[in-house]
Short mmCIF file of C-alpha atoms in Angstrom, two decimals:
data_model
loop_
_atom_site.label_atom_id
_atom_site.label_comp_id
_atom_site.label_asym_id
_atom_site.label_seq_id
_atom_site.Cartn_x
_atom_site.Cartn_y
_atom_site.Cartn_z
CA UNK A 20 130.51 56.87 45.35
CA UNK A 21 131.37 57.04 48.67
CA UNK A 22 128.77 59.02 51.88
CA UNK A 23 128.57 62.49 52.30
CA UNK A 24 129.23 64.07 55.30
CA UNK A 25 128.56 67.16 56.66
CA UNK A 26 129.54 69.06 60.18
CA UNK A 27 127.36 68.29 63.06
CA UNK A 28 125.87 71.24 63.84
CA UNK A 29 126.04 70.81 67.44
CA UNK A 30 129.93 71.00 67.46
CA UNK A 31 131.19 74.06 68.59
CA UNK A 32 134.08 75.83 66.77
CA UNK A 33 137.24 78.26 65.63
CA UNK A 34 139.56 78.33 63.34
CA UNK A 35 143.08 79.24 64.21
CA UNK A 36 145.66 80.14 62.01
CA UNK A 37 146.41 76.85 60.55
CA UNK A 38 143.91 74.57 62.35
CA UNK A 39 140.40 74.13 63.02
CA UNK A 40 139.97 73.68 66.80
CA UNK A 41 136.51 71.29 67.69
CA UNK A 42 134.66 70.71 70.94
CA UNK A 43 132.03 67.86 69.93
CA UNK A 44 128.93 67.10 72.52
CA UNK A 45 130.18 65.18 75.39
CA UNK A 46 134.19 65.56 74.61
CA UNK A 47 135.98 67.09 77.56
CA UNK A 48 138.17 68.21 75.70
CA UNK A 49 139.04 70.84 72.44
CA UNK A 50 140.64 68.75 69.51
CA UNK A 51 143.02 70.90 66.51
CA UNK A 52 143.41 69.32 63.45
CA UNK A 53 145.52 70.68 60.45
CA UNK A 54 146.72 70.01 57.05
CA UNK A 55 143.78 70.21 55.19
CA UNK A 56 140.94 69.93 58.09
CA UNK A 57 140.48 73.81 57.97
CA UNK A 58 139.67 73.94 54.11
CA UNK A 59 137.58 70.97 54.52
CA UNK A 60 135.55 71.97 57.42
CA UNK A 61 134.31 75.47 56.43
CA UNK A 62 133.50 72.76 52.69
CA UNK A 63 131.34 70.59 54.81
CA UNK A 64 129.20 73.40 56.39
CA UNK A 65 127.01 71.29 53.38
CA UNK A 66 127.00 67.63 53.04
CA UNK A 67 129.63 66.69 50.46
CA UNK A 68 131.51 63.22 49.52
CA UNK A 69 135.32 62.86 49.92
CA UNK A 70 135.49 63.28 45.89
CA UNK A 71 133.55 66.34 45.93
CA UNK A 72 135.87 67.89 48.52
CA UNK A 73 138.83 66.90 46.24
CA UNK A 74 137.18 68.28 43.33
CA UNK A 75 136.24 71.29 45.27
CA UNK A 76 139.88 72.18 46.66
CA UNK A 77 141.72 71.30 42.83
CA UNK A 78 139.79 74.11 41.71
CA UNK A 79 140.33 76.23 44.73
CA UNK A 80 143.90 75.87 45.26
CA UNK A 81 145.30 74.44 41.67
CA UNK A 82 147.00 71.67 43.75
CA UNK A 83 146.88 68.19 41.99
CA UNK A 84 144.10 65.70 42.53
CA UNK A 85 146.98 62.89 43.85
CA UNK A 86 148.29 65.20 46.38
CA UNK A 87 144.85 66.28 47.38
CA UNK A 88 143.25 62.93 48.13
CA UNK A 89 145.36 62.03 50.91
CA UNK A 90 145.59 65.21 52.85
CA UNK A 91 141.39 64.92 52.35
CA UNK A 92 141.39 62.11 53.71
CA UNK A 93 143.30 62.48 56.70
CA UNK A 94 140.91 65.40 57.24
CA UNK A 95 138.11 63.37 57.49
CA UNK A 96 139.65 61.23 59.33
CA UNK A 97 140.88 63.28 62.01
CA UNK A 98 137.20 65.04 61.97
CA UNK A 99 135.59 61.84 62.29
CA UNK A 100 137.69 60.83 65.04
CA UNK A 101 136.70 64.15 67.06
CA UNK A 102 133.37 63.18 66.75
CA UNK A 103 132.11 65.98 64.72
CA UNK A 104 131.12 64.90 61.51
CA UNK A 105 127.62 62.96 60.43
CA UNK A 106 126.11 61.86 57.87
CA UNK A 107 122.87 63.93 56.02
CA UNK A 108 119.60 62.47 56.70
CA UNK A 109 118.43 60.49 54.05
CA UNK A 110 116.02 62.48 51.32
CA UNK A 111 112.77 61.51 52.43
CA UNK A 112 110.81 59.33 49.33
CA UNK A 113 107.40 59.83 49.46
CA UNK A 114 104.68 57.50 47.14
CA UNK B 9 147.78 100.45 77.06
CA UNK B 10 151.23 99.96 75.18
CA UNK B 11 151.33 100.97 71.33
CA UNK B 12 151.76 97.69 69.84
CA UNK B 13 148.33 96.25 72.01
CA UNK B 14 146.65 99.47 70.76
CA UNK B 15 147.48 98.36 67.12
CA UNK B 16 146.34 95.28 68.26
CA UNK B 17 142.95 96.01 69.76
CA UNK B 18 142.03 98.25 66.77
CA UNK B 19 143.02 95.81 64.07
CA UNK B 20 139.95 95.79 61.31
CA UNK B 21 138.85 99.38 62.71
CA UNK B 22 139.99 102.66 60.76
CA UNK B 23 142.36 104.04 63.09
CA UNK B 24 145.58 105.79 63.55
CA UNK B 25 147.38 102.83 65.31
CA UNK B 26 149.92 101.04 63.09
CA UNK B 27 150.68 97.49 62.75
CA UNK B 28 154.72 97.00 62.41
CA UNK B 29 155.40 96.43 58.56
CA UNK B 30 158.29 93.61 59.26
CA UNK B 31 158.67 91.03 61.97
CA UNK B 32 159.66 92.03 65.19
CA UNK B 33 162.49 90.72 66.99
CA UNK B 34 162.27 87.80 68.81
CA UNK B 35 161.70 88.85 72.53
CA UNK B 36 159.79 92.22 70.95
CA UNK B 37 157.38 89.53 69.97
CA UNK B 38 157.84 87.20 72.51
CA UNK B 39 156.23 90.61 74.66
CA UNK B 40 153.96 91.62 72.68
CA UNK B 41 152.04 88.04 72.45
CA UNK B 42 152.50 88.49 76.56
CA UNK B 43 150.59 91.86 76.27
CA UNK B 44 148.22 90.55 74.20
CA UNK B 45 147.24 88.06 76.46
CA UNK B 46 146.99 89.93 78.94
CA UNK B 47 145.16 92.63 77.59
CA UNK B 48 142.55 89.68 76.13
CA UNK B 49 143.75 90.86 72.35
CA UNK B 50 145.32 87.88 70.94
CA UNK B 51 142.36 86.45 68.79
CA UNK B 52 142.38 90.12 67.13
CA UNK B 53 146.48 89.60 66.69
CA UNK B 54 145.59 85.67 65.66
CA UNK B 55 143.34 87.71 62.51
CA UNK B 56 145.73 90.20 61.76
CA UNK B 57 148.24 87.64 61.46
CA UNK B 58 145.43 84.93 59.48
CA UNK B 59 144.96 88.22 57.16
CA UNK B 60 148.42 88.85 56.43
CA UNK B 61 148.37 92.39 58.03
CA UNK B 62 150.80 91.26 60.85
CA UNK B 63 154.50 89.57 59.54
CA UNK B 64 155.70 86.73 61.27
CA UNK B 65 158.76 84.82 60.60
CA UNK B 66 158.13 81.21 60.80
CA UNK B 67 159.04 80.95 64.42
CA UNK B 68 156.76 83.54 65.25
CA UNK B 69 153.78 81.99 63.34
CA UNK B 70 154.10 78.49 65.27
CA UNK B 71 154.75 80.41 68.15
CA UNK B 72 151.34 82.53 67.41
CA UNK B 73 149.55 79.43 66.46
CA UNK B 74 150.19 77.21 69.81
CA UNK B 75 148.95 80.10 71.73
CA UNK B 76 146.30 81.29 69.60
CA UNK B 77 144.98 77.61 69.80
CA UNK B 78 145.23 77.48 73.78
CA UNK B 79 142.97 80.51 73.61
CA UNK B 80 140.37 79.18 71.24
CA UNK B 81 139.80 76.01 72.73
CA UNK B 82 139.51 78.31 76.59
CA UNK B 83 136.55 80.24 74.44
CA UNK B 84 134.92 76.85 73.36
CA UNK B 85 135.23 75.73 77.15
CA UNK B 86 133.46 78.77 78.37
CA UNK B 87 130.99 78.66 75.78
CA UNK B 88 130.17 74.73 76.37
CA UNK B 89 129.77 75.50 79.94
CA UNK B 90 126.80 78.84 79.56
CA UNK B 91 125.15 76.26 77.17
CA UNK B 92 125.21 73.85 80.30
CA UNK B 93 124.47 76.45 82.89
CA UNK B 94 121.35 78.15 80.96
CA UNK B 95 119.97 74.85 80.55
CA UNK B 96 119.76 74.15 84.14
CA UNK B 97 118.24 77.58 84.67
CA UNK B 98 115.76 77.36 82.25
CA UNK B 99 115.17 73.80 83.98
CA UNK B 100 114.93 75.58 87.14
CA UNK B 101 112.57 77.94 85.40
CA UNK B 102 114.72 81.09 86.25
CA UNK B 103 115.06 83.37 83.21
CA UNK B 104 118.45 84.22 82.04
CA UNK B 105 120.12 86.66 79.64
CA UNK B 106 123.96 86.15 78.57
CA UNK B 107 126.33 89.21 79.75
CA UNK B 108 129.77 90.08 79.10
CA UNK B 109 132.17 88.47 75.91
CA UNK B 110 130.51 85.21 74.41
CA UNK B 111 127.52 87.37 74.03
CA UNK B 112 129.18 89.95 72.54
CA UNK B 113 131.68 87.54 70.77
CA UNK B 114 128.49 86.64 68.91
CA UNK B 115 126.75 89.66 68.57
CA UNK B 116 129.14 92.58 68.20
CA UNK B 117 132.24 90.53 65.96
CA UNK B 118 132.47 89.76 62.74
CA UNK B 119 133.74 86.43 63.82
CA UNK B 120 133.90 85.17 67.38
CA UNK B 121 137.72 83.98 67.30
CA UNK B 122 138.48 87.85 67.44
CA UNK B 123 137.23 87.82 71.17
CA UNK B 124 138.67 86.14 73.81
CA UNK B 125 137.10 84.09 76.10
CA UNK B 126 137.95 83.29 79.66
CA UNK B 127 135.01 83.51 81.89
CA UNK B 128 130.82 84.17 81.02
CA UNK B 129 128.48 85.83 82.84
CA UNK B 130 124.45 85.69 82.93
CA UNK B 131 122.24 87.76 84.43
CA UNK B 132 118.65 86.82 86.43
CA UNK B 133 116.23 89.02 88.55
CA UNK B 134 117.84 89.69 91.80
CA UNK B 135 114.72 87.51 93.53
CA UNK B 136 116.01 84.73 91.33
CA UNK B 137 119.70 84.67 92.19
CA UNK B 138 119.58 82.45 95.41
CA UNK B 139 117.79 79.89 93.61
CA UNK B 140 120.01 80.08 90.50
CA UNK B 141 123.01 79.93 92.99
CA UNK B 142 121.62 76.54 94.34
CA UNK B 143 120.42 75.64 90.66
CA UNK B 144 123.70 75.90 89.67
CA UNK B 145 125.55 74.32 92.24
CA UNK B 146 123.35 71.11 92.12
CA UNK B 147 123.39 70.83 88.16
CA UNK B 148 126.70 72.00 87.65
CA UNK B 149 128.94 71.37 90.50
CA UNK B 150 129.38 74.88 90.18
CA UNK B 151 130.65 76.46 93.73
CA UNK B 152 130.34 79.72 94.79
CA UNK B 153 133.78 81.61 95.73
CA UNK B 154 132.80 85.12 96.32
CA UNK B 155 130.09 85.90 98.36
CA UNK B 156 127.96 88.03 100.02
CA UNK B 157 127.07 90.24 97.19
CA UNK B 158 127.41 93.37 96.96
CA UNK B 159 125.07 96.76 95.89
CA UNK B 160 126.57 98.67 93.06
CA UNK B 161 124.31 101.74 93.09
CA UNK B 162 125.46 103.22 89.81
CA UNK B 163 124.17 100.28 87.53
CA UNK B 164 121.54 97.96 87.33
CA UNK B 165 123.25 95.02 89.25
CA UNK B 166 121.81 94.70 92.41
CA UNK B 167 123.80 91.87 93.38
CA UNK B 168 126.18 89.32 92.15
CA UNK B 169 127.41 86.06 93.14
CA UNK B 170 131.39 84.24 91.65
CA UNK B 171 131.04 81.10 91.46
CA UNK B 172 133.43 78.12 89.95
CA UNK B 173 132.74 75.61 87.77
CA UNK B 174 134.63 73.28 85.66
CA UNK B 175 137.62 75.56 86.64
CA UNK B 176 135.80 78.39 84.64
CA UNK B 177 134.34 81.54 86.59
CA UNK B 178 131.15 82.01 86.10
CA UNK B 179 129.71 85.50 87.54
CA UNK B 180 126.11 85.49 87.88
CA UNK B 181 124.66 88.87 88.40
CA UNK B 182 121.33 89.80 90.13
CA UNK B 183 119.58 92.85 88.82
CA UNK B 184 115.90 94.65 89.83
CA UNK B 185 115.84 96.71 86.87
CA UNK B 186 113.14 95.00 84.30
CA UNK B 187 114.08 96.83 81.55
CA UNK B 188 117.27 94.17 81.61
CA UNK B 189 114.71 91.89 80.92
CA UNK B 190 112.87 93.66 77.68
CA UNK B 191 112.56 91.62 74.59
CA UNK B 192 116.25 89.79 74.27
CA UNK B 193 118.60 90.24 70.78
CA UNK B 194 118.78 86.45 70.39
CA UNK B 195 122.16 84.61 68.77
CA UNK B 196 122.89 81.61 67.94
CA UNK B 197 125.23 78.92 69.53
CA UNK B 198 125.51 75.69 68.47
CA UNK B 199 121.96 74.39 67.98
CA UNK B 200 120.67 76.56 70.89
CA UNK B 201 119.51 80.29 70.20
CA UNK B 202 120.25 82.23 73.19
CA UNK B 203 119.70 85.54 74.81
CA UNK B 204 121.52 88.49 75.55
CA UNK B 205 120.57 92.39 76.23
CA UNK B 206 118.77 94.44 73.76
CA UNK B 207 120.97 97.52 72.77
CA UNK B 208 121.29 100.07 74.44
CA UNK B 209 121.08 98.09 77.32
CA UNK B 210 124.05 95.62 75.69
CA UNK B 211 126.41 98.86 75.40
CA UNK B 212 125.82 100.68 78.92
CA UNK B 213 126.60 97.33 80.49
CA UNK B 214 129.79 96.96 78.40
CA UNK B 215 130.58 100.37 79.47
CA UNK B 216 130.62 99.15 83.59
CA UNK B 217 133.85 97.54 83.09
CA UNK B 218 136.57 100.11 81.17
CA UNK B 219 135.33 102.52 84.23
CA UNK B 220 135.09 99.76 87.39
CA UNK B 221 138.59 98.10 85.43
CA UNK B 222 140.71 101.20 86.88
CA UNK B 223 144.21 100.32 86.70
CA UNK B 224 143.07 96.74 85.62
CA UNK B 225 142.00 98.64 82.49
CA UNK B 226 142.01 95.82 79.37
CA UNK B 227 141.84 96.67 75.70
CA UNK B 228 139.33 93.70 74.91
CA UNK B 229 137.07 95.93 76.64
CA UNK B 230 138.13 99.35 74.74
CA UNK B 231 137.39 97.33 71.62
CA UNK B 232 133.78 95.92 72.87
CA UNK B 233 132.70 99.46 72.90
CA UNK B 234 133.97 100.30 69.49
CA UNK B 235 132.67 96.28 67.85
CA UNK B 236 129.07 97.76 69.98
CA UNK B 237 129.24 101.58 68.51
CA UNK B 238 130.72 100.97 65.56
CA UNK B 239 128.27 98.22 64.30
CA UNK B 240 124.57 99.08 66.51
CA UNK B 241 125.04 102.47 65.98
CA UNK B 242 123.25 103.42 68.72
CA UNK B 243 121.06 106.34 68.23
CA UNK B 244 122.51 108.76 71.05
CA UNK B 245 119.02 109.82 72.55
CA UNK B 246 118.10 106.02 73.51
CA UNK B 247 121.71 105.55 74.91
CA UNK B 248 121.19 108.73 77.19
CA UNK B 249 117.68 107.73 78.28
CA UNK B 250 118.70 104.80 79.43
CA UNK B 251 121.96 105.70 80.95
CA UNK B 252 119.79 108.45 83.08
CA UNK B 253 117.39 106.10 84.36
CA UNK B 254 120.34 104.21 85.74
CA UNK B 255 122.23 107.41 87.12
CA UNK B 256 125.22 105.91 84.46
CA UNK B 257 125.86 108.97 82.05
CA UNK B 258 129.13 109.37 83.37
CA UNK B 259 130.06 106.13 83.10
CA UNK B 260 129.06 105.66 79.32
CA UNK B 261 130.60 109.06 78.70
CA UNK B 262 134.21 107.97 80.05
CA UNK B 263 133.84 104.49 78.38
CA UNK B 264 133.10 105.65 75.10
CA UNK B 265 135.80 108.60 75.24
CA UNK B 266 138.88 105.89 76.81
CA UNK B 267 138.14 103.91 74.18
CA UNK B 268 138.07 106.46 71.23
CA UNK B 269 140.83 107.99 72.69
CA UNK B 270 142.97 104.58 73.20
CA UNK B 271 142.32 102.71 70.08
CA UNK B 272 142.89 106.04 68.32
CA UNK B 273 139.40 105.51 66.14
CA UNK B 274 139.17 108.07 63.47
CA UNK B 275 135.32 107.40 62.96
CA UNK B 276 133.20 109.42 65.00
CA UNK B 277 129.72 108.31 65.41
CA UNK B 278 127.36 110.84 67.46
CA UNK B 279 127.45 109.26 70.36
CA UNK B 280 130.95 109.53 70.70
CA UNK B 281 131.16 113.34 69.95
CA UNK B 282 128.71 113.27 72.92
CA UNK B 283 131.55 111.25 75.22
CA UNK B 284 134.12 113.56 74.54
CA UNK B 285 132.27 116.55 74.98
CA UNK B 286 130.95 114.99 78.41
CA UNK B 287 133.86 113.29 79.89
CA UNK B 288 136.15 116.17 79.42
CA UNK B 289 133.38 118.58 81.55
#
């Protein structure tokens, strides 16, 4: 199973009409991604594994699981790359 | 105003404005996203288009979409840079409250890519605005570009000061009226919870710039007043109290009536009943 991610909550955000524009702390810069980033973004205002987010949109949309995965994963991709994705703290375990 | 910004600026309100039912030519459009920039409207055409309410032809919608995302990622610039400048004032120790469209972006929408962004404003005490000047300057590399400031006797801004930074203008405005700085309506941004005016105080301020705007006059700030009226629904007697104390009736009255009258609105709170029966005295 691969690690959930979440958005950072830092980031500061919009959503166009086809992309989600990004500024992450410390970029100089706004970054838009497409394709799928928009769906995916408002789906990781929770922390949530690539296959949930596939599982998630198939349901949504109807669209089929191999077309899905791809577009997810350039998502995350191009999210990660902007710097505004992390990983959830680990649940805390106590004795 | 021209009709199609009207439409524009009262997209999402009940109003008598109409949004065309098939795409417009090309240079119709090509004019309209022009007036829309200008007027500070295009996040509110960016929704009607995102909702379906506005057709676009493909060319249109990429067209739309380049522009819309210049604009968003203006607002996120703006926004990144009052989350830089009240942290060096609250370093500084000077108290701040945000003014003017990200506070009201965040307050007053439903969702803050409706409302442009192209400058921010904060307000300190007027004894405070020489040292937030300086503040600024050394933390941000902000610079000022308007000075000396200047008494506006009608309002509660004493003084102001323009200053640059980050190629952003950032208006910081002195006032000696306390009330200004009553317990804040807080929003969040980011991680940081920030502070703006209480109402009434958020709406008479809004209502400075339809009136100063004159010939300048911009819808964005039309449909402020209606996001501020239409949602607060402030009660008329604490609106009138207030606007007394700061000689600013008038004002509010011809604020609230332009922007009933331009965006067409068919609801009719009290306090606009009040505007209309005022500003046409």
């Amino acid at each position: 199973m691969s690690v959930p991610r979440r958005r950072r909550l830092d980031v500061l955000w919009r959503r166009s009409l086809d992309h989600v524009v990004v500024l992450a702390p410390g970029a100089d810069e706004p970054v838009s991604v497409g394709g799928a980033a928009p769906a995916v973004w408002r789906l990781l205002a929770e922390a949530r594994t690539p296959e949930d987010l596939v599982v998630m949109l198939v349901d949504a949309t109807g669209a089929d699981t191999a077309s899905l995965q791809p577009a997810v994963t350039r998502a995350l991709a191009d999210l990660d790359r902007a710097g505004v994705l992390e990983a959830p703290d680990p649940p805390v375990v106590t004795a | 105003l021209t009709i199609a910004a009207r439409a524009i600026a009262a997209y999402g309100l009940r109003s008598e404005c109409s949004l065309p039912r098939e795409p417009l030519a090309a240079r119709e459009f090509r004019e309209l996203l022009d007036h829309c920039e200008q007027e500070g409207v295009l996040g509110l055409l960016g929704a009607a288009a995102r909702d379906g309410e506005f057709p676009l032809d493909p060319a249109q919608h990429a067209e739309l979409e380049l522009e819309y995302r210049g604009s968003l990622g203006r607002a996120l610039l703006v926004e990144r840079l009052l989350l830089d400048a009240v942290l060096v004032l609250d370093r500084s120790r000077i108290e701040s409250r945000v003014l003017g469209g990200v506070a009201l972006a965040h307050t007053a929408y439903d969702d803050p890519s409706q409302r442009e962004l192209d400058s921010l404003g904060l307000l300190v005490a007027e004894r405070d605005l020489a040292a937030a000047v300086t503040a600024l300057e050394d933390g941000l590399d902000a610079r000022v570009v308007q000075a000396p400031p200047r008494s506006e006797h009608d309002s509660p801004i004493a003084s102001r000061a323009m200053m640059s930074a980050r190629g952003l203008e950032l208006r910081l405005h002195g006032t000696v009226v306390d009330e200004m700085f009553a317990p804040p309506y807080r929003f969040p941004l980011g991680v940081t919870e920030l502070e703006t005016l209480p109402m009434p105080a958020r709406l008479l301020y809004a209502c400075r710039r339809p009136v100063r705007g004159g010939a300048s006059l911009r819808a964005v700030w039309l449909r402020d007043l209606a996001q501020l009226v239409l949602r607060e629904r402030p009660h008329v007697l604490d609106v009138l109290l207030m606007a007394r104390s700061w000689d600013g009736e008038a004002v509010v009255a011809r604020a609230v009536d332009t922007a009933w009258r331009e965006l067409e609105l068919v609801d009719r709170p009290p306090l606009v009943e009040w505007a209309a029966r005022q500003d046409r005295r």
